[in-house]
PDB file of C-alpha atoms in Angstrom:
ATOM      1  CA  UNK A   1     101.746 108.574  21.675  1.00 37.00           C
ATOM      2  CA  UNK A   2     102.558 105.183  22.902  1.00 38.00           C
ATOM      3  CA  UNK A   3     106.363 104.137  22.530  1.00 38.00           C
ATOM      4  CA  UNK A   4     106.869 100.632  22.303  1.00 40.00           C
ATOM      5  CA  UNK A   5     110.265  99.987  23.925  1.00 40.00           C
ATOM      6  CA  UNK A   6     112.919  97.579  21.901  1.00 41.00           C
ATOM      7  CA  UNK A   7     115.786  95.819  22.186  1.00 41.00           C
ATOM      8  CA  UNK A   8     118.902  97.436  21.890  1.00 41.00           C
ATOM      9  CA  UNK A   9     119.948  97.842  18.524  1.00 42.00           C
ATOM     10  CA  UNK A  10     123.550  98.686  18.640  1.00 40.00           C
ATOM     11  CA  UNK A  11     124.560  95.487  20.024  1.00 42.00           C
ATOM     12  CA  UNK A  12     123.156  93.353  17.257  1.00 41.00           C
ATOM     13  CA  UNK A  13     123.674  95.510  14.063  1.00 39.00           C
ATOM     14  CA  UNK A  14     127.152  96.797  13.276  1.00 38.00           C
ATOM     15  CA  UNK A  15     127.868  98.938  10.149  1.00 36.00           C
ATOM     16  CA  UNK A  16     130.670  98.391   8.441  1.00 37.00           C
ATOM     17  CA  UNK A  17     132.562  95.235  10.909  1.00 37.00           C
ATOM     18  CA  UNK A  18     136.015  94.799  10.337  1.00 42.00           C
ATOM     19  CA  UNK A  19     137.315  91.252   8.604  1.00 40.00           C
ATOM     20  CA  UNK A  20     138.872  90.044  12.857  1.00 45.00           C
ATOM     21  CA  UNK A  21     135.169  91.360  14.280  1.00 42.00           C
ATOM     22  CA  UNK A  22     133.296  89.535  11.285  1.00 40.00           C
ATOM     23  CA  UNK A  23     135.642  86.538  11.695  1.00 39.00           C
ATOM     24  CA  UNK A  24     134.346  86.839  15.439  1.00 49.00           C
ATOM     25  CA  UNK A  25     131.120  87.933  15.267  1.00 48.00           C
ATOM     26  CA  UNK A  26     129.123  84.630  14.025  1.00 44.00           C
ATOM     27  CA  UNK A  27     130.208  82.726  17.235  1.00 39.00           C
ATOM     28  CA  UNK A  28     127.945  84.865  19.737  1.00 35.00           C
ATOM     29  CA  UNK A  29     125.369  86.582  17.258  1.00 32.00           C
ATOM     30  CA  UNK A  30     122.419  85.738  15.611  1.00 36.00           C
ATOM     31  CA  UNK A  31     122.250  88.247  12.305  1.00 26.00           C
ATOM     32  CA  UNK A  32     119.970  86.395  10.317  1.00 37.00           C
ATOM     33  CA  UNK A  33     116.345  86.657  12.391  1.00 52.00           C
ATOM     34  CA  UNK A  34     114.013  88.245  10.744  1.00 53.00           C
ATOM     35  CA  UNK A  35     111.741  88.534  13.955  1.00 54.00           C
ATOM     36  CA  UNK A  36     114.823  90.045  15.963  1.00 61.00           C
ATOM     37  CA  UNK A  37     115.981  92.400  12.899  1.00 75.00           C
ATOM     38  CA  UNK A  38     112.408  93.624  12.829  1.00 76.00           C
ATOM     39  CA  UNK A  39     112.578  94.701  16.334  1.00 75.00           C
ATOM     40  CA  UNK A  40     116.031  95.952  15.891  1.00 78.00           C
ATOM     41  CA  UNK A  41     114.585  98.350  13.057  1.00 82.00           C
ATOM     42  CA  UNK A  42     111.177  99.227  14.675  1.00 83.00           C
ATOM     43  CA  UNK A  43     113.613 100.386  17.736  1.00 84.00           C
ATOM     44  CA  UNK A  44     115.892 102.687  15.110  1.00 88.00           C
ATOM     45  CA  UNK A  45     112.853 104.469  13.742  1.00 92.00           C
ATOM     46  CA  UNK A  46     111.606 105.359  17.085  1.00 94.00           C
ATOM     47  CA  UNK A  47     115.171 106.860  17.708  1.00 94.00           C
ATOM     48  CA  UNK A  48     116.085 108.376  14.503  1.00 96.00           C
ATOM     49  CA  UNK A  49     111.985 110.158  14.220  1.00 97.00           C
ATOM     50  CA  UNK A  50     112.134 111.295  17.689  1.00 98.00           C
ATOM     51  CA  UNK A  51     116.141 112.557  18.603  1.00 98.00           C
ATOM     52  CA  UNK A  52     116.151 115.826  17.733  1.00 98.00           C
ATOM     53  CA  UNK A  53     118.381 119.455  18.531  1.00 98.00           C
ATOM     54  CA  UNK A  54     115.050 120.017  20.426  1.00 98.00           C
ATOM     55  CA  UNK A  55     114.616 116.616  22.152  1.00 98.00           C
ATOM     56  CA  UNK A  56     118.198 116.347  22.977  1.00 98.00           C
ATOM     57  CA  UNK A  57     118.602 119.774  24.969  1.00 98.00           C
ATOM     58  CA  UNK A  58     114.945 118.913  26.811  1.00 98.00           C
ATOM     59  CA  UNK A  59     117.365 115.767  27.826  1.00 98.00           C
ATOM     60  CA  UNK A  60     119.673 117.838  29.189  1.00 98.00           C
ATOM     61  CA  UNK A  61     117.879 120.289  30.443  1.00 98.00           C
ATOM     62  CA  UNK A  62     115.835 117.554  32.308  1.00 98.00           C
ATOM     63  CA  UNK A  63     118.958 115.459  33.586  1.00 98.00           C
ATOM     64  CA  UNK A  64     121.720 117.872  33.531  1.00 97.00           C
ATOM     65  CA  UNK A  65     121.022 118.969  37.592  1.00 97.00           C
ATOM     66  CA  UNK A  66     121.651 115.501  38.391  1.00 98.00           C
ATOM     67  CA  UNK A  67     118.432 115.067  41.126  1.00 96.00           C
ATOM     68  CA  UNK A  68     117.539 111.355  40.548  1.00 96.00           C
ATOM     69  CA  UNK A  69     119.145 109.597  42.805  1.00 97.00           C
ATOM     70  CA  UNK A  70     122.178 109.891  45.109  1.00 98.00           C
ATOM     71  CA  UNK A  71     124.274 106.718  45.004  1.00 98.00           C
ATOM     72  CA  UNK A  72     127.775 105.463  45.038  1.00 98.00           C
ATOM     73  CA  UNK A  73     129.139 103.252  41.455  1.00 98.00           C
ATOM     74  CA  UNK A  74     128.910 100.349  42.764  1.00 96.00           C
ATOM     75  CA  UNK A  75     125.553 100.525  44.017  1.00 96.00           C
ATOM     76  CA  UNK A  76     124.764 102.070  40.557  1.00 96.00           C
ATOM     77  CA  UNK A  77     126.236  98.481  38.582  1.00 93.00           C
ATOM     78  CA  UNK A  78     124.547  96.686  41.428  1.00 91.00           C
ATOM     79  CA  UNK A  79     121.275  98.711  39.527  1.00 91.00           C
ATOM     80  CA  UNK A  80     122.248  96.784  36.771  1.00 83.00           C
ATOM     81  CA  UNK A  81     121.725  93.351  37.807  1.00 77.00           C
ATOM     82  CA  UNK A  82     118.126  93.809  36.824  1.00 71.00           C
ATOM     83  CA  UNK A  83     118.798  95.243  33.522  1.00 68.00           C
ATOM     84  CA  UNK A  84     118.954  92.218  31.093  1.00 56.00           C
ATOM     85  CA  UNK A  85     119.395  93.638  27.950  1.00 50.00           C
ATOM     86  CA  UNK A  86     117.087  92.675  25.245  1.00 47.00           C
ATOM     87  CA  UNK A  87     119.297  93.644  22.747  1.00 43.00           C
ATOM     88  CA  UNK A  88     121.421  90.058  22.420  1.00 39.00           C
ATOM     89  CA  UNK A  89     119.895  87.140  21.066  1.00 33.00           C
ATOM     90  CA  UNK A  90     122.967  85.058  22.617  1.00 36.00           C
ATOM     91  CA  UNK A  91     123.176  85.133  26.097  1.00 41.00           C
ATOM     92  CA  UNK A  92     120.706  86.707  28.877  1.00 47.00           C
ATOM     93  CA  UNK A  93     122.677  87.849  31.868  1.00 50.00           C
ATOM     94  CA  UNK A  94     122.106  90.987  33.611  1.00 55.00           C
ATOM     95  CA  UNK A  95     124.485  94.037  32.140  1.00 63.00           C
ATOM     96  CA  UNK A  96     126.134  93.736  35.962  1.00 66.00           C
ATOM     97  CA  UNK A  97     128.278  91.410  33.893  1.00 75.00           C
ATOM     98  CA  UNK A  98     129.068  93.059  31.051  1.00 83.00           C
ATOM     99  CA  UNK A  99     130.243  95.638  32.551  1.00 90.00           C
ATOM    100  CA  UNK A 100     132.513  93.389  34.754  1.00 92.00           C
ATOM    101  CA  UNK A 101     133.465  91.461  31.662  1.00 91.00           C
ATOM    102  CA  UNK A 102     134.787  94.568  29.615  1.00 93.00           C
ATOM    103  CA  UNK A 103     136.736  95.532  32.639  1.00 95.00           C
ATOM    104  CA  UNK A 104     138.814  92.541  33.312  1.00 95.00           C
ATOM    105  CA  UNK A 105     138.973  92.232  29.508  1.00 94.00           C
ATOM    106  CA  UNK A 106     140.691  95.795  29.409  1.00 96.00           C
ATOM    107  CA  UNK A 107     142.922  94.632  32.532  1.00 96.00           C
ATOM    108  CA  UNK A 108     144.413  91.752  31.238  1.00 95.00           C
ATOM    109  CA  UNK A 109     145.445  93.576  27.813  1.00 96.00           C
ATOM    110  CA  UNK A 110     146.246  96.401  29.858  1.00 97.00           C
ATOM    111  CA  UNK A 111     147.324  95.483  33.289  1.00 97.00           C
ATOM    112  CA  UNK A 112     149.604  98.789  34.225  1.00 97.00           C
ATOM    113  CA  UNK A 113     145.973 101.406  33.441  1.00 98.00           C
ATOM    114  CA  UNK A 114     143.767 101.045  36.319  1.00 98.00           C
ATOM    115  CA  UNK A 115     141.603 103.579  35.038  1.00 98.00           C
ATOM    116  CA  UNK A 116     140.843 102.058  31.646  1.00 98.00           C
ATOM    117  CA  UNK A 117     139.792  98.823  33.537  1.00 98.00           C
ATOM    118  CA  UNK A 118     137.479 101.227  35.571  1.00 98.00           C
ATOM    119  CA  UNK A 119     136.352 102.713  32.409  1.00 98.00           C
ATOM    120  CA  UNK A 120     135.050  99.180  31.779  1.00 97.00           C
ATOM    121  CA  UNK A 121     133.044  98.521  34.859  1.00 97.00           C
ATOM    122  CA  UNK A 122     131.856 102.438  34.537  1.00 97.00           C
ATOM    123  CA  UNK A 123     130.650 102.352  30.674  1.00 96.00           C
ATOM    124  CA  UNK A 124     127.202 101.121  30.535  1.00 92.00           C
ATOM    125  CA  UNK A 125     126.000 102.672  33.595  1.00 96.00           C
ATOM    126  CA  UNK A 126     124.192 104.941  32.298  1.00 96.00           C
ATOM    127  CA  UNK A 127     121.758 102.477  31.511  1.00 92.00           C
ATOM    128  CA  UNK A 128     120.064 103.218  34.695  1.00 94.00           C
ATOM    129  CA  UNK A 129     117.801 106.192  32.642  1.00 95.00           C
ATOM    130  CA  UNK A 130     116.115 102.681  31.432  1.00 90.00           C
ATOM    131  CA  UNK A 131     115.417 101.769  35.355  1.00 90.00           C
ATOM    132  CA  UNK A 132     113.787 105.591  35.794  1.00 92.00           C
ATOM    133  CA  UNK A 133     111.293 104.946  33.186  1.00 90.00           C
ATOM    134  CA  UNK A 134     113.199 105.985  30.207  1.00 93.00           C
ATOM    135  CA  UNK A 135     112.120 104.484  26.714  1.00 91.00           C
ATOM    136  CA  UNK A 136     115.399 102.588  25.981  1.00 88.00           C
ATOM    137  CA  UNK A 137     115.416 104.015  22.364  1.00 92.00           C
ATOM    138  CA  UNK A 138     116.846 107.560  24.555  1.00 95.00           C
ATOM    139  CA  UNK A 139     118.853 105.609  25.977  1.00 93.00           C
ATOM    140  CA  UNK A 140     120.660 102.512  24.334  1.00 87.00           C
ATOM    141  CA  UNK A 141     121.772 102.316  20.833  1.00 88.00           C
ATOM    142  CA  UNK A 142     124.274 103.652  18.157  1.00 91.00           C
ATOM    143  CA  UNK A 143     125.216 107.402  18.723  1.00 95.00           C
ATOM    144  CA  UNK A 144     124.850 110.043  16.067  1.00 97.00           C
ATOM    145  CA  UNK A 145     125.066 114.073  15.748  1.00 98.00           C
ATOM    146  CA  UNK A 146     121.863 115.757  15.937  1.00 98.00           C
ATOM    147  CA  UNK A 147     121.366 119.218  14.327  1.00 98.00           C
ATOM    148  CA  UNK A 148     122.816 117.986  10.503  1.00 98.00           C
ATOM    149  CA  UNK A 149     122.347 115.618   8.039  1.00 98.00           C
ATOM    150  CA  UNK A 150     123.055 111.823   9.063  1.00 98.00           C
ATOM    151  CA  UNK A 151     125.673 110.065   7.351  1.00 97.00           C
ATOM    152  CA  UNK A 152     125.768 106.758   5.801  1.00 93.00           C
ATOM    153  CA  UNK A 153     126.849 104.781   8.321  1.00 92.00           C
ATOM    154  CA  UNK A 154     124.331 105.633  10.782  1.00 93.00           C
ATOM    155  CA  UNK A 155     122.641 102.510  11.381  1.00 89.00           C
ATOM    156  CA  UNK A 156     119.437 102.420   8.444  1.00 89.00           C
ATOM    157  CA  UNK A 157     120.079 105.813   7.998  1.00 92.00           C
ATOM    158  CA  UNK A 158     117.897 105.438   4.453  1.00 91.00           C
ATOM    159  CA  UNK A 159     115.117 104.434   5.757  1.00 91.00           C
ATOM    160  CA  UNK A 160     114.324 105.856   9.543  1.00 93.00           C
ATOM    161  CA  UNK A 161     115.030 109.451   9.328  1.00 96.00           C
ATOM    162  CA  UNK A 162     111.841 110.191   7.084  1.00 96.00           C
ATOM    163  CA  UNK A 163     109.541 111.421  10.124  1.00 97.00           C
ATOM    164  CA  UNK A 164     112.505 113.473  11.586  1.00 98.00           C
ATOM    165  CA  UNK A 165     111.795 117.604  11.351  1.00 98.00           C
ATOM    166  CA  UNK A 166     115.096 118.788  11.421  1.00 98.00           C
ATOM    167  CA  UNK A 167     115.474 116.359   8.095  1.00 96.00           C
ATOM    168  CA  UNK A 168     113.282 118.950   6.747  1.00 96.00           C
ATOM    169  CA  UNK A 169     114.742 121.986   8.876  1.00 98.00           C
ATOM    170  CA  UNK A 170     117.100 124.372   6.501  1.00 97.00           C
ATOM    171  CA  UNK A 171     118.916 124.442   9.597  1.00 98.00           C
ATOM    172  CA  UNK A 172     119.899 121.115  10.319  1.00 98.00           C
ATOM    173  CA  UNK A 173     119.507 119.427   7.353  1.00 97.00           C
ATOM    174  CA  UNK A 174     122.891 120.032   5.226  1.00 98.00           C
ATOM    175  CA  UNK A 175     126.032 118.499   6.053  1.00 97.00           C
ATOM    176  CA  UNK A 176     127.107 120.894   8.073  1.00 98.00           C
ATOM    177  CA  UNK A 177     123.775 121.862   9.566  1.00 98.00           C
ATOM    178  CA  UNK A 178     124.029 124.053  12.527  1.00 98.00           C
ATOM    179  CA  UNK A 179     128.033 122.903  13.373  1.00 98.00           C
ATOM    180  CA  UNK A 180     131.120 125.050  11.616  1.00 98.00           C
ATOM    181  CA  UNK A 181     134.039 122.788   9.844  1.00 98.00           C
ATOM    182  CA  UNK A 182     135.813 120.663  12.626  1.00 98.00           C
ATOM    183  CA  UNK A 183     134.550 122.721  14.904  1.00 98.00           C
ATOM    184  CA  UNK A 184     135.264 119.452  17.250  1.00 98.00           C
ATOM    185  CA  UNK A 185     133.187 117.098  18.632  1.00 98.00           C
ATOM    186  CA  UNK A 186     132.931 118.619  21.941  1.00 97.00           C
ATOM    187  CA  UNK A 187     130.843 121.632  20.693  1.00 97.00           C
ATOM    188  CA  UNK A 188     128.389 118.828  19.060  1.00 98.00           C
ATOM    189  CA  UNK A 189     124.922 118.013  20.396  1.00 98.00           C
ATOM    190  CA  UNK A 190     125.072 114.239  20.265  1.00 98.00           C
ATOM    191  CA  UNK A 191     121.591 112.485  19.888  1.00 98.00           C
ATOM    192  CA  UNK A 192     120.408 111.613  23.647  1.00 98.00           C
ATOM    193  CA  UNK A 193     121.732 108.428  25.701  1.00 95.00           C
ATOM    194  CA  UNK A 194     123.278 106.588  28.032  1.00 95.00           C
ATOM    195  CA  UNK A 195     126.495 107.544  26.437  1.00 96.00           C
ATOM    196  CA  UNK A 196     125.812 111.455  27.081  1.00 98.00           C
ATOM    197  CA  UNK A 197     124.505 111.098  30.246  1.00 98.00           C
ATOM    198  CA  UNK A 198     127.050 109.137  31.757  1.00 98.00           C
ATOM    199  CA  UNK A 199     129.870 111.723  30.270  1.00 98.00           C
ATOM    200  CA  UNK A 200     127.822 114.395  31.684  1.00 98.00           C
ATOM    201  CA  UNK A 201     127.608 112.760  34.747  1.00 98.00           C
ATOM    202  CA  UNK A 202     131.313 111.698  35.374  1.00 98.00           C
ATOM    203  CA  UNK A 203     131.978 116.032  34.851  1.00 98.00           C
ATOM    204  CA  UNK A 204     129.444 117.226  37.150  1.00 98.00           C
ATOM    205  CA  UNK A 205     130.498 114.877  39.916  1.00 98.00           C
ATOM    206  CA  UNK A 206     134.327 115.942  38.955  1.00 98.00           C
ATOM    207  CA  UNK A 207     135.708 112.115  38.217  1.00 98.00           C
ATOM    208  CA  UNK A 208     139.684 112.942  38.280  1.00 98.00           C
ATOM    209  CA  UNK A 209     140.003 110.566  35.082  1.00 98.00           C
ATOM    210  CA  UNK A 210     142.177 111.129  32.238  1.00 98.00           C
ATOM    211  CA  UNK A 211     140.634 113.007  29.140  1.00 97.00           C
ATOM    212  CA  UNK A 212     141.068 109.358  27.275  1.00 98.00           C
ATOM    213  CA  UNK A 213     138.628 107.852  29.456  1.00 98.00           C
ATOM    214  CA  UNK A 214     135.870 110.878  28.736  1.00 98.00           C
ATOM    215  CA  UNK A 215     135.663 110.532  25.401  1.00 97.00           C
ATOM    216  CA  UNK A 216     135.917 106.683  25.875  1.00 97.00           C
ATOM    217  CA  UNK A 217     132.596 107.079  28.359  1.00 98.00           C
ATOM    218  CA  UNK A 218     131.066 109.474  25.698  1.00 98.00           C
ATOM    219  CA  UNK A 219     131.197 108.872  22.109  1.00 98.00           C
ATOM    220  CA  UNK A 220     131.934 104.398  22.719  1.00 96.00           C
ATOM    221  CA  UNK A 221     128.594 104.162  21.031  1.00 93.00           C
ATOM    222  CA  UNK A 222     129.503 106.856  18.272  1.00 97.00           C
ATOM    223  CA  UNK A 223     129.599 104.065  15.601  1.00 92.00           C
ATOM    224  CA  UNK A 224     129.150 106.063  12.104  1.00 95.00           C
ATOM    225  CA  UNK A 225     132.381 107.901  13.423  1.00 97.00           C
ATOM    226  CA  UNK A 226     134.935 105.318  15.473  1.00 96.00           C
ATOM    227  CA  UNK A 227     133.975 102.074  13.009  1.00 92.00           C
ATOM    228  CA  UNK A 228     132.359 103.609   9.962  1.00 92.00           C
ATOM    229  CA  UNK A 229     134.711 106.426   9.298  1.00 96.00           C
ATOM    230  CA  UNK A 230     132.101 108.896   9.193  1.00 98.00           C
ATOM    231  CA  UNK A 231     131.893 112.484  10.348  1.00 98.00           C
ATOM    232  CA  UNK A 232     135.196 113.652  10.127  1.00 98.00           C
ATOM    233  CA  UNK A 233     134.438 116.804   8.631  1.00 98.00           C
ATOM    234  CA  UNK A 234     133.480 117.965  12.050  1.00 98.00           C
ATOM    235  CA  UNK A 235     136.199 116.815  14.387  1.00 98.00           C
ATOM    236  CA  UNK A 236     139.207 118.663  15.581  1.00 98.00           C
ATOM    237  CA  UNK A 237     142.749 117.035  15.753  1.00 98.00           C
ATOM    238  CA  UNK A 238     142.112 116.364  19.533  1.00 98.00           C
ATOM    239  CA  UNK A 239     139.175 114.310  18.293  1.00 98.00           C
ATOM    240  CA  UNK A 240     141.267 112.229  15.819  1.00 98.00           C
ATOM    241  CA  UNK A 241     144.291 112.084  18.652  1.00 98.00           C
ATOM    242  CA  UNK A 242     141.383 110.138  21.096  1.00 98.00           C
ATOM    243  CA  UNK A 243     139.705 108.086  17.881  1.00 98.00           C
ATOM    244  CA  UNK A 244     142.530 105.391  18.425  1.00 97.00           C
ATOM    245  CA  UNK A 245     141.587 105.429  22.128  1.00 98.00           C
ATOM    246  CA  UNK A 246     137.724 105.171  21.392  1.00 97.00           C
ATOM    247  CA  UNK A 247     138.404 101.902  19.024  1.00 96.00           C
ATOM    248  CA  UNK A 248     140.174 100.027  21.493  1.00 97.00           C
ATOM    249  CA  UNK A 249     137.981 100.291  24.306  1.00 97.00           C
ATOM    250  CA  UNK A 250     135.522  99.401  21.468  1.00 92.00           C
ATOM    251  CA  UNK A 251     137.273  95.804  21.195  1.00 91.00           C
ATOM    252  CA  UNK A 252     136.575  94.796  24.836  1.00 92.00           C
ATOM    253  CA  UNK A 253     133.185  96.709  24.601  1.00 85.00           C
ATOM    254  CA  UNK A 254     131.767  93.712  21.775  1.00 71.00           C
ATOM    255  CA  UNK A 255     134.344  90.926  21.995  1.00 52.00           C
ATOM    256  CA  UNK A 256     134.781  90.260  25.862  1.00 52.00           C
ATOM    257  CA  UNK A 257     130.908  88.688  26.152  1.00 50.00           C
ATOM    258  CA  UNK A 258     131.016  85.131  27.126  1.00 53.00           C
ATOM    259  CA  UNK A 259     128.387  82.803  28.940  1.00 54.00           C
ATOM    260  CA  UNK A 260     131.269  82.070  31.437  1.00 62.00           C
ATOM    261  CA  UNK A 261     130.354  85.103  34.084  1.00 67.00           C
ATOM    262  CA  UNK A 262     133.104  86.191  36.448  1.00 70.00           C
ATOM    263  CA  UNK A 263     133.271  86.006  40.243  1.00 85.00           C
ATOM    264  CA  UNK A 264     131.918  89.454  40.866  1.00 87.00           C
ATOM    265  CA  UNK A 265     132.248  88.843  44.509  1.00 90.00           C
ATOM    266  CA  UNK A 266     135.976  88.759  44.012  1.00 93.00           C
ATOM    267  CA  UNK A 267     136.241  91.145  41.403  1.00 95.00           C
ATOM    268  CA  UNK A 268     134.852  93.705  43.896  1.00 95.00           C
ATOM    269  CA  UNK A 269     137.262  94.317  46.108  1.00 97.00           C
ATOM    270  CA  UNK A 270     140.157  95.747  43.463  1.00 97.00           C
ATOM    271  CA  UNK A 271     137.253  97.658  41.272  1.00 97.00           C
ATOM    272  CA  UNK A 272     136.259  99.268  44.263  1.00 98.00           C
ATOM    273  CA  UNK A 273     139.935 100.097  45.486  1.00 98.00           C
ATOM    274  CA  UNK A 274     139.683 101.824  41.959  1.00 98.00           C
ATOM    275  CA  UNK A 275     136.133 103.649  42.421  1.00 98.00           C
ATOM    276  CA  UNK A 276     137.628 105.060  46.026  1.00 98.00           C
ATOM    277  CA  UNK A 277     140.621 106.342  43.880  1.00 98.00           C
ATOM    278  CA  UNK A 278     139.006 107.986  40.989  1.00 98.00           C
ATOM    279  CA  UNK A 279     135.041 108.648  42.120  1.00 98.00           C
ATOM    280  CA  UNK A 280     135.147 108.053  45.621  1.00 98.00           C
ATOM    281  CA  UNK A 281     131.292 107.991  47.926  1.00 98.00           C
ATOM    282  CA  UNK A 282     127.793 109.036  47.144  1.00 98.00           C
ATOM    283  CA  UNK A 283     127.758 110.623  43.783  1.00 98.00           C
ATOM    284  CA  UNK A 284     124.316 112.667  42.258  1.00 98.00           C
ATOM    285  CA  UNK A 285     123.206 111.110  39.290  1.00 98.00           C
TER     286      UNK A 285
END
């Protein structure tokens, strides 16, 4: 079967905004195409038929030796100056800048954590399964559980899920599905994406970042759980004790876009003081 590759969904559509992020939102994105939100679904439905318990551990199984490429960070966010992604109807920079965007964004509110503004120049970067030939619905987009029943704030979770078999699987199905009561999110299988892979990543090349800044890395596209309140029935305390951590990286994540780019030449320097400090030379990926 032919996949037809969207935008990215999960920057465009937002479940259940907050009144500051819908006071914001209207100044930098355009919810009202039909043309775009068509695209936007078309890209859901390919996710939510095709991420499944047996898809996602195929993902793993296929990228968890970390054999693609051996490269340092920077020369993995210098990957990303030819990812532009499709996803925003309001500006068309490479993702290069995001990711320098979120970071400065993070060190101005937070000027004494050096490693949460790396965890802003490090977030997206595992974006680069879309440069290997990745269909970006495996890789972009909101976040969910696989192996139960998706909530209601999974993004068109009424209408997307129909052609998913482990919708129909006894196993997977219920609310619980396969997972045990707050069994925490660490012993979920999280549908497949540049969130996971990045997380995965960051462990098998032994980043010596704070625990914040993994679960930051790995569930900031988790949506139906950090914004729409869902899935609480299967998170531990630990899990609620990072939430608050997860939500404000989320702020800089959306709300530090801007067409003003910033002077990556001179950002360099001090992000890569940072990259020596915490992930220092050529990393597998």
């Amino acid at each position: 079967m032919k996949v037809v590759v969207g935008p990215d969904p999960s920057l465009i559509y937002r479940p259940d905004m907050g009144t500051e992020a819908a006071k914001d939102q209207g100044s930098f994105r355009n919810y009202t195409s039909g043309p775009l939100l068509d695209r936007v679904f078309a890209t859901y439905k390919l996710m939510h038929t095709h991420q499944t318990v047996d898809f996602v551990r195929k993902k793993h199984t296929q990228f968890g030796s970390f054999s693609c490429n051996k490269m340092t960070v920077m020369e993995a966010v210098d990957m990303l100056d030819s990812l532009v992604d499709e996803s925003d109807p309001d500006v068309d920079f490479p993702n290069s800048f995001h990711a320098f965007q979120t970071a400065e964004g993070i060190r101005k509110a937070h000027p004494d954590k050096d490693w949460f503004h790396l965890v802003g120049l490090l977030h997206d970067l595992g974006k680069v399964l879309a440069l290997w030939g990745e269909p970006q619905w495996a890789v972009v987009g909101d976040t969910f559980p696989v192996g139960c029943r998706p909530q209601a704030s999974v993004v068109f979770c009424d209408s997307t899920f129909q052609e998913n078999p482990d919708l129909w699987d006894p196993r997977y199905s219920s609310e619980l599905g396969m997972y045990q009561p707050h069994c925490g999110l660490e012993n979920v299988l999280m549908s497949w994406g540049h969130d996971e892979y990045l997380y995965q990543m960051m462990r098998f090349n032994k980043f010596s970042l704070p625990p914040e800044a993994f679960y930051m890395i790995r569930f900031h596209s988790f949506y139906p759980w950090h914004t729409g309140g869902d899935y609480r029935h299967l998170c531990s305390q630990r899990d609620l004790d990072m939430l608050p951590w997860v939500q404000e990286f989320n702020k800089f994540d959306l709300y530090t876009k801007c067409p003003d780019l910033p002077d990556v030449d001179q950002l360099r320097p001090y992000y890569q003081e940072l990259i020596d400090k915490y992930c220092p030379g050529i990393l597998s990926w």
